[in-house]
Amino acid sequence: MSDITEPLKFAYWVPNVSGGLVTSTIDQRTDWGYDYNVKLAQTAENNGFDYALSQIRYMASYGADHQHEATSFSLALGLATERLKLIAAVHPGLWQPAVLSKWLATADHLTKGRIAVNVVSGWLKPEFTSMGEPWLEHDERYRRTNEFIRVLREIWTAGEGGAEFAGDFYRVHGFDLKPRPVDVPGRPHPEIFQGGNSTAARYNGGTVSDWYFSNGKDYDGFTEQVEEVLGHAKTADRLQPVRFGLNAFMIARDSQKEARDTLREIIDKANKPAVEGFRDAVQQAGNSTGDKKGMWADSSFEDLVQYNDGFKTQLIGTPEEIADRAIEYKRRGANLLLLGFLHFQEEVEYFGANVLPIIREKEAELAEREPQLSQS
């Protein structure tokens, strides 16, 4: 974890797939197209957001009937902004890490050091099998991800003679990447994000990832993940400490009642066949792990209306109430909150004007009140 005095960072889910961030028929003033997303990215970087994460879907599934590919979309948004960092989601097995290392290096130069990657092990079997790619068993997918990340890092940091790696899934020999990614102070290479709930995911988070993304969690669930990941990190050969991002669906309104009414309407208007189909697919994936700790293994129907368990984090209420919860997650190790919204453009502006200033005030109070939380 980083120093408690470091400001909490914020990312948002890029709505580059149709249907928004909830599987519901509720009216959403959000669009998956390019023009909408360019304006949103520019709004976000002017309202306190540090990162934008483009999600990866290759084909229609559970309400996401149309989707733009994540790496190209991230680069496009990077070229339309000045400060926002762009996180592109990719699947090992559908990308070769050496090819991706080249793409990321080029994108990093085009954005002047603002590109990052989210390595997604994969949970939707048809995305692999429909392309003729094998579908690996759960822990094997995460073992492949571990090698994938290590290859990226080896290529980006290799000395004279190029990168060398020999694993079960990937091999590179004398691969010399030129140009390397941009030399950004304090960043040894483009940031590598990776998520998941399972034991295998937590191991990767502690040993090879720069950032560990958690699905939506309550306080205790998030604390459990942080402690386990940090335990793995203690014995790992890391360039920097692991940092933690937490997923949340934010409903910030002028009153608690208005926020709760919005949540209830989202759930009441859930696209039930789509949510149930998603639940059947992902809970099978979550339960495929030996200890049943996979993602979505304990998610209810209502949780899955927001398909990354964003309601569980409970950033729902007035700006003051949301700020209090954000600070408590920071106390428990969160370095970044990854946010989704119902009406992205309007709610990102509301966040910047009404929620973020209170969070910053409470952060200053926290640093003064509990300086013992500071860690190097």
Short mmCIF file of C-alpha atoms in Angstrom, two decimals:
data_model
loop_
_atom_site.label_atom_id
_atom_site.label_comp_id
_atom_site.label_asym_id
_atom_site.label_seq_id
_atom_site.Cartn_x
_atom_site.Cartn_y
_atom_site.Cartn_z
CA MET A 1 0.00 0.00 0.00
CA SER A 2 1.13 3.54 -0.62
CA ASP A 3 1.42 6.37 1.85
CA ILE A 4 -1.97 7.35 3.33
CA THR A 5 -1.15 10.95 2.40
CA GLU A 6 -1.24 10.07 -1.31
CA PRO A 7 -4.59 11.20 -2.74
CA LEU A 8 -7.10 8.52 -3.63
CA LYS A 9 -7.15 7.99 -7.39
CA PHE A 10 -10.22 7.54 -9.55
CA ALA A 11 -10.90 5.58 -12.71
CA TYR A 12 -14.09 5.09 -14.67
CA TRP A 13 -15.38 2.24 -16.79
CA VAL A 14 -15.39 3.39 -20.40
CA PRO A 15 -18.85 2.58 -21.79
CA ASN A 16 -17.42 1.10 -25.00
CA VAL A 17 -20.08 -1.63 -25.02
CA SER A 18 -23.81 -1.12 -25.48
CA GLY A 19 -26.16 -1.35 -22.52
CA GLY A 20 -24.15 0.78 -20.11
CA LEU A 21 -22.89 -0.66 -16.82
CA VAL A 22 -26.16 -2.23 -15.65
CA THR A 23 -28.19 -5.03 -17.23
CA SER A 24 -31.47 -3.16 -16.90
CA THR A 25 -34.12 -1.57 -19.09
CA ILE A 26 -33.97 1.64 -17.05
CA ASP A 27 -33.37 4.76 -19.11
CA GLN A 28 -29.65 5.44 -19.42
CA ARG A 29 -28.30 8.64 -20.95
CA THR A 30 -25.08 6.82 -21.82
CA ASP A 31 -23.87 5.85 -25.27
CA TRP A 32 -21.24 3.34 -26.36
CA GLY A 33 -20.18 5.31 -29.45
CA TYR A 34 -16.97 7.18 -30.14
CA ASP A 35 -18.23 10.78 -30.09
CA TYR A 36 -19.97 10.34 -26.73
CA ASN A 37 -16.89 8.70 -25.25
CA VAL A 38 -14.50 11.42 -26.44
CA LYS A 39 -16.60 14.05 -24.71
CA LEU A 40 -16.86 11.86 -21.61
CA ALA A 41 -13.09 11.32 -21.44
CA GLN A 42 -12.47 15.05 -21.66
CA THR A 43 -15.09 15.68 -18.98
CA ALA A 44 -13.57 12.99 -16.74
CA GLU A 45 -10.03 14.36 -16.85
CA ASN A 46 -11.44 17.78 -15.88
CA ASN A 47 -13.41 16.33 -12.97
CA GLY A 48 -10.76 14.50 -11.00
CA PHE A 49 -10.38 11.21 -12.88
CA ASP A 50 -6.90 9.76 -13.33
CA TYR A 51 -7.71 6.67 -15.45
CA ALA A 52 -10.24 5.33 -17.95
CA LEU A 53 -10.61 1.55 -18.32
CA SER A 54 -11.91 0.23 -21.65
CA GLN A 55 -13.63 -3.10 -21.02
CA ILE A 56 -13.13 -6.06 -23.33
CA ARG A 57 -15.96 -7.96 -24.98
CA TYR A 58 -15.49 -9.63 -28.35
CA MET A 59 -19.07 -10.68 -29.02
CA ALA A 60 -22.62 -10.09 -27.83
CA SER A 61 -23.37 -11.29 -24.33
CA TYR A 62 -25.90 -10.48 -21.62
CA GLY A 63 -27.13 -7.10 -22.81
CA ALA A 64 -23.84 -5.97 -24.39
CA ASP A 65 -25.00 -6.48 -27.98
CA HIS A 66 -22.39 -4.19 -29.54
CA GLN A 67 -18.85 -3.50 -28.43
CA HIS A 68 -15.78 -1.57 -29.51
CA GLU A 69 -12.40 -3.30 -29.11
CA ALA A 70 -10.54 -2.09 -26.03
CA THR A 71 -6.98 -1.38 -27.21
CA SER A 72 -7.93 0.69 -30.26
CA PHE A 73 -10.62 2.52 -28.30
CA SER A 74 -8.21 3.33 -25.47
CA LEU A 75 -5.67 4.74 -27.91
CA ALA A 76 -8.33 6.87 -29.58
CA LEU A 77 -9.38 8.32 -26.23
CA GLY A 78 -5.73 8.91 -25.34
CA LEU A 79 -5.24 10.98 -28.47
CA ALA A 80 -8.32 13.05 -27.59
CA THR A 81 -7.17 13.89 -24.04
CA GLU A 82 -4.16 15.45 -22.35
CA ARG A 83 -3.78 13.97 -18.86
CA LEU A 84 -6.09 10.96 -18.56
CA LYS A 85 -4.34 7.58 -18.39
CA LEU A 86 -5.90 4.88 -20.55
CA ILE A 87 -6.15 1.25 -19.41
CA ALA A 88 -6.82 -1.25 -22.20
CA ALA A 89 -8.17 -4.68 -21.26
CA VAL A 90 -6.68 -7.72 -23.01
CA HIS A 91 -7.01 -11.52 -22.84
CA PRO A 92 -3.98 -13.81 -22.71
CA GLY A 93 -4.65 -16.54 -25.23
CA LEU A 94 -6.07 -14.04 -27.69
CA TRP A 95 -2.96 -11.81 -27.58
CA GLN A 96 0.69 -12.79 -27.69
CA PRO A 97 2.54 -10.82 -24.98
CA ALA A 98 5.44 -9.84 -27.25
CA VAL A 99 3.04 -8.42 -29.84
CA LEU A 100 1.14 -6.57 -27.12
CA SER A 101 4.39 -5.19 -25.68
CA LYS A 102 5.05 -3.58 -29.07
CA TRP A 103 1.54 -2.18 -29.36
CA LEU A 104 1.73 -0.74 -25.84
CA ALA A 105 5.13 0.83 -26.45
CA THR A 106 3.83 2.57 -29.57
CA ALA A 107 0.61 3.67 -27.83
CA ASP A 108 2.69 4.92 -24.92
CA HIS A 109 4.68 7.19 -27.24
CA LEU A 110 1.55 8.42 -29.01
CA THR A 111 -0.04 9.34 -25.65
CA LYS A 112 3.20 10.63 -24.09
CA GLY A 113 3.34 7.98 -21.37
CA ARG A 114 -0.35 7.54 -20.56
CA ILE A 115 -1.05 3.93 -21.58
CA ALA A 116 -1.65 0.96 -19.24
CA VAL A 117 -3.02 -2.56 -19.56
CA ASN A 118 -5.55 -4.65 -17.65
CA VAL A 119 -4.75 -8.35 -18.11
CA VAL A 120 -8.02 -10.32 -17.95
CA SER A 121 -7.69 -14.09 -17.60
CA GLY A 122 -11.11 -14.63 -19.17
CA TRP A 123 -14.44 -15.97 -17.92
CA LEU A 124 -16.61 -16.18 -21.05
CA LYS A 125 -15.85 -19.52 -22.71
CA PRO A 126 -17.52 -18.77 -26.10
CA GLU A 127 -15.18 -15.80 -26.67
CA PHE A 128 -12.32 -18.28 -26.89
CA THR A 129 -13.98 -21.29 -28.49
CA SER A 130 -15.75 -19.26 -31.19
CA MET A 131 -12.33 -18.11 -32.38
CA GLY A 132 -10.96 -21.63 -32.33
CA GLU A 133 -8.87 -21.02 -29.23
CA PRO A 134 -8.69 -23.58 -26.41
CA TRP A 135 -10.55 -22.91 -23.19
CA LEU A 136 -8.22 -23.66 -20.29
CA GLU A 137 -9.27 -24.75 -16.82
CA HIS A 138 -9.54 -21.85 -14.31
CA ASP A 139 -6.19 -22.07 -12.55
CA GLU A 140 -4.40 -22.74 -15.84
CA ARG A 141 -5.84 -19.50 -17.22
CA TYR A 142 -4.36 -17.64 -14.27
CA ARG A 143 -1.04 -19.46 -14.60
CA ARG A 144 -0.95 -18.32 -18.24
CA THR A 145 -1.74 -14.76 -17.08
CA ASN A 146 1.17 -14.92 -14.64
CA GLU A 147 3.56 -15.78 -17.47
CA PHE A 148 1.95 -13.20 -19.77
CA ILE A 149 2.64 -10.39 -17.29
CA ARG A 150 6.19 -11.59 -16.64
CA VAL A 151 6.90 -11.60 -20.38
CA LEU A 152 5.62 -8.03 -20.75
CA ARG A 153 7.82 -6.86 -17.90
CA GLU A 154 10.85 -8.77 -19.18
CA ILE A 155 10.55 -7.23 -22.65
CA TRP A 156 10.11 -3.70 -21.30
CA THR A 157 13.03 -3.89 -18.88
CA ALA A 158 15.51 -6.25 -20.63
CA GLY A 159 19.10 -5.15 -21.02
CA GLU A 160 21.42 -5.58 -23.98
CA GLY A 161 20.68 -8.70 -25.97
CA GLY A 162 16.94 -8.46 -25.58
CA ALA A 163 14.34 -10.33 -23.58
CA GLU A 164 14.65 -13.97 -22.58
CA PHE A 165 11.80 -16.05 -21.24
CA ALA A 166 11.03 -19.75 -21.31
CA GLY A 167 7.76 -20.86 -19.76
CA ASP A 168 4.96 -23.35 -20.28
CA PHE A 169 2.87 -20.93 -22.33
CA TYR A 170 5.27 -18.36 -23.76
CA ARG A 171 8.85 -18.24 -25.01
CA VAL A 172 10.86 -15.26 -26.22
CA HIS A 173 14.52 -15.28 -27.19
CA GLY A 174 16.58 -12.17 -27.88
CA PHE A 175 13.49 -10.03 -28.42
CA ASP A 176 14.77 -6.46 -28.46
CA LEU A 177 12.03 -3.85 -28.28
CA LYS A 178 12.83 -0.46 -29.77
CA PRO A 179 11.55 2.03 -28.92
CA ARG A 180 10.93 1.11 -25.33
CA PRO A 181 7.95 2.70 -23.57
CA VAL A 182 8.27 6.34 -22.53
CA ASP A 183 10.55 7.02 -19.55
CA VAL A 184 8.07 8.35 -16.98
CA PRO A 185 9.53 9.29 -13.55
CA GLY A 186 8.44 6.80 -10.89
CA ARG A 187 7.10 4.34 -13.47
CA PRO A 188 9.47 1.53 -14.48
CA HIS A 189 7.16 0.56 -17.37
CA PRO A 190 3.49 0.95 -18.34
CA GLU A 191 1.30 -0.04 -15.43
CA ILE A 192 -0.09 -3.57 -15.37
CA PHE A 193 -3.51 -4.07 -13.80
CA GLN A 194 -5.05 -7.48 -13.10
CA GLY A 195 -8.21 -8.52 -11.31
CA GLY A 196 -10.17 -11.45 -9.98
CA ASN A 197 -11.35 -12.82 -6.66
CA SER A 198 -9.94 -16.33 -6.70
CA THR A 199 -6.92 -17.63 -4.83
CA ALA A 200 -5.04 -17.80 -8.14
CA ALA A 201 -5.95 -14.20 -8.95
CA ARG A 202 -4.80 -13.01 -5.53
CA TYR A 203 -1.51 -14.83 -5.95
CA ASN A 204 -0.91 -13.09 -9.28
CA GLY A 205 -1.87 -9.76 -7.74
CA GLY A 206 0.71 -10.12 -5.03
CA THR A 207 3.52 -11.56 -7.14
CA VAL A 208 3.44 -10.01 -10.62
CA SER A 209 0.83 -7.26 -11.03
CA ASP A 210 1.33 -3.55 -10.36
CA TRP A 211 -2.34 -3.15 -9.48
CA TYR A 212 -4.86 -5.65 -8.13
CA PHE A 213 -8.45 -4.87 -9.16
CA SER A 214 -11.15 -6.14 -6.81
CA ASN A 215 -14.75 -6.67 -7.85
CA GLY A 216 -17.26 -4.79 -5.72
CA LYS A 217 -16.85 -5.71 -2.05
CA ASP A 218 -18.06 -4.65 1.37
CA TYR A 219 -15.48 -3.53 3.93
CA ASP A 220 -14.62 -6.98 5.28
CA GLY A 221 -14.51 -8.61 1.86
CA PHE A 222 -12.10 -6.00 0.57
CA THR A 223 -9.90 -6.19 3.68
CA GLU A 224 -9.62 -9.96 3.30
CA GLN A 225 -8.40 -9.59 -0.27
CA VAL A 226 -5.89 -6.86 0.60
CA GLU A 227 -4.37 -8.92 3.39
CA GLU A 228 -4.02 -12.03 1.26
CA VAL A 229 -2.51 -10.19 -1.72
CA LEU A 230 -0.05 -8.33 0.55
CA GLY A 231 0.95 -11.67 2.06
CA HIS A 232 1.98 -12.92 -1.39
CA ALA A 233 3.75 -9.64 -2.15
CA LYS A 234 6.03 -9.93 0.88
CA THR A 235 8.01 -12.79 -0.65
CA ALA A 236 7.86 -11.62 -4.28
CA ASP A 237 10.61 -9.95 -6.28
CA ARG A 238 8.76 -6.75 -7.10
CA LEU A 239 9.87 -3.46 -8.67
CA GLN A 240 7.23 -1.54 -6.72
CA PRO A 241 4.66 -2.29 -3.99
CA VAL A 242 1.34 -3.72 -5.19
CA ARG A 243 -1.54 -1.24 -5.21
CA PHE A 244 -5.27 -1.83 -4.97
CA GLY A 245 -8.26 -0.75 -7.03
CA LEU A 246 -11.85 -1.40 -6.01
CA ASN A 247 -14.88 -1.53 -8.31
CA ALA A 248 -18.00 0.45 -7.39
CA PHE A 249 -21.18 1.65 -9.05
CA MET A 250 -21.74 5.17 -7.75
CA ILE A 251 -25.20 6.65 -7.31
CA ALA A 252 -24.60 10.11 -5.85
CA ARG A 253 -27.75 12.18 -5.33
CA ASP A 254 -28.81 15.16 -3.24
CA SER A 255 -30.67 12.86 -0.84
CA GLN A 256 -30.29 9.29 0.41
CA LYS A 257 -33.88 8.57 -0.66
CA GLU A 258 -33.26 9.70 -4.23
CA ALA A 259 -30.16 7.53 -4.47
CA ARG A 260 -31.90 4.46 -3.02
CA ASP A 261 -34.92 4.98 -5.26
CA THR A 262 -32.60 5.01 -8.28
CA LEU A 263 -30.97 1.76 -7.15
CA ARG A 264 -34.37 0.16 -6.62
CA GLU A 265 -35.54 1.23 -10.08
CA ILE A 266 -32.38 -0.21 -11.70
CA ILE A 267 -32.99 -3.56 -10.01
CA ASP A 268 -36.77 -3.57 -10.54
CA LYS A 269 -36.21 -3.02 -14.27
CA ALA A 270 -33.47 -5.62 -14.55
CA ASN A 271 -33.34 -7.55 -17.80
CA LYS A 272 -34.04 -10.82 -16.01
CA PRO A 273 -33.18 -13.30 -18.80
CA ALA A 274 -29.87 -11.48 -19.44
CA VAL A 275 -28.97 -11.31 -15.73
CA GLU A 276 -29.88 -14.95 -15.20
CA GLY A 277 -27.84 -15.99 -18.24
CA PHE A 278 -24.90 -14.00 -16.96
CA ARG A 279 -25.32 -15.50 -13.48
CA ASP A 280 -25.33 -19.04 -14.84
CA ALA A 281 -22.16 -18.39 -16.84
CA VAL A 282 -20.14 -16.55 -14.23
CA GLN A 283 -21.13 -18.51 -11.15
CA GLN A 284 -20.08 -21.66 -12.93
CA ALA A 285 -16.74 -19.92 -13.53
CA GLY A 286 -16.50 -18.78 -9.91
CA ASN A 287 -17.31 -22.23 -8.55
CA SER A 288 -14.80 -23.89 -10.87
CA THR A 289 -12.03 -23.03 -8.41
CA GLY A 290 -11.11 -25.59 -5.79
CA ASP A 291 -11.92 -23.34 -2.83
CA LYS A 292 -14.98 -21.65 -4.43
CA LYS A 293 -13.39 -18.20 -4.13
CA GLY A 294 -13.79 -17.31 -7.79
CA MET A 295 -15.46 -14.12 -8.92
CA TRP A 296 -19.24 -13.96 -8.54
CA ALA A 297 -19.36 -17.25 -6.58
CA ASP A 298 -21.43 -15.58 -3.83
CA SER A 299 -23.21 -12.87 -5.85
CA SER A 300 -26.99 -12.52 -5.66
CA PHE A 301 -29.30 -11.72 -8.58
CA GLU A 302 -29.44 -8.10 -7.44
CA ASP A 303 -25.63 -7.89 -7.24
CA LEU A 304 -25.31 -9.15 -10.80
CA VAL A 305 -27.54 -6.48 -12.30
CA GLN A 306 -24.28 -4.51 -12.13
CA TYR A 307 -22.06 -7.13 -13.66
CA ASN A 308 -18.95 -6.42 -11.59
CA ASP A 309 -20.74 -6.46 -8.22
CA GLY A 310 -20.52 -2.67 -8.07
CA PHE A 311 -23.55 -2.30 -5.78
CA LYS A 312 -21.74 -4.25 -3.02
CA THR A 313 -19.31 -1.38 -2.43
CA GLN A 314 -22.33 0.79 -1.51
CA LEU A 315 -21.15 4.14 -2.86
CA ILE A 316 -24.83 5.05 -2.93
CA GLY A 317 -26.25 8.11 -1.18
CA THR A 318 -25.40 11.75 -0.64
CA PRO A 319 -21.94 13.15 -1.45
CA GLU A 320 -21.13 13.17 2.28
CA GLU A 321 -22.15 9.55 2.76
CA ILE A 322 -20.20 8.43 -0.30
CA ALA A 323 -17.12 10.33 0.83
CA ASP A 324 -17.24 8.61 4.23
CA ARG A 325 -17.30 5.17 2.59
CA ALA A 326 -14.53 6.10 0.16
CA ILE A 327 -12.31 7.19 3.04
CA GLU A 328 -12.98 3.95 4.92
CA TYR A 329 -11.96 1.94 1.87
CA LYS A 330 -8.81 4.04 1.68
CA ARG A 331 -8.09 3.22 5.33
CA ARG A 332 -8.37 -0.46 4.40
CA GLY A 333 -5.87 -0.19 1.55
CA ALA A 334 -7.66 1.17 -1.53
CA ASN A 335 -5.46 3.35 -3.73
CA LEU A 336 -8.02 3.73 -6.51
CA LEU A 337 -11.78 3.53 -6.96
CA LEU A 338 -13.01 2.27 -10.33
CA LEU A 339 -16.45 3.79 -10.88
CA GLY A 340 -19.45 3.11 -13.06
CA PHE A 341 -22.50 5.36 -13.40
CA LEU A 342 -26.03 5.28 -14.79
CA HIS A 343 -25.79 8.54 -16.75
CA PHE A 344 -22.04 8.90 -17.24
CA GLN A 345 -21.66 12.43 -18.58
CA GLU A 346 -23.91 14.12 -16.02
CA GLU A 347 -22.79 12.01 -13.08
CA VAL A 348 -19.07 12.44 -13.76
CA GLU A 349 -19.68 16.19 -13.63
CA TYR A 350 -21.70 15.80 -10.41
CA PHE A 351 -18.88 13.74 -8.91
CA GLY A 352 -16.29 16.41 -9.70
CA ALA A 353 -18.39 19.24 -8.34
CA ASN A 354 -20.01 17.64 -5.29
CA VAL A 355 -18.33 14.40 -4.20
CA LEU A 356 -14.60 14.82 -4.87
CA PRO A 357 -14.16 18.05 -2.84
CA ILE A 358 -15.59 16.34 0.26
CA ILE A 359 -13.35 13.30 -0.26
CA ARG A 360 -10.29 15.55 -0.44
CA GLU A 361 -11.31 17.33 2.79
CA LYS A 362 -11.81 14.03 4.59
CA GLU A 363 -8.48 12.69 3.25
CA ALA A 364 -6.68 15.61 4.87
CA GLU A 365 -8.50 14.94 8.13
CA LEU A 366 -7.59 11.24 7.94
CA ALA A 367 -3.89 11.95 7.40
CA GLU A 368 -3.88 14.24 10.42
CA ARG A 369 -5.95 11.92 12.61
CA GLU A 370 -4.28 8.59 11.76
CA PRO A 371 -0.70 9.25 10.59
CA GLN A 372 0.21 5.73 11.73
CA LEU A 373 -1.49 4.42 8.58
CA SER A 374 1.27 5.91 6.45
CA GLN A 375 3.43 3.26 4.80
CA SER A 376 6.29 3.50 2.37
#
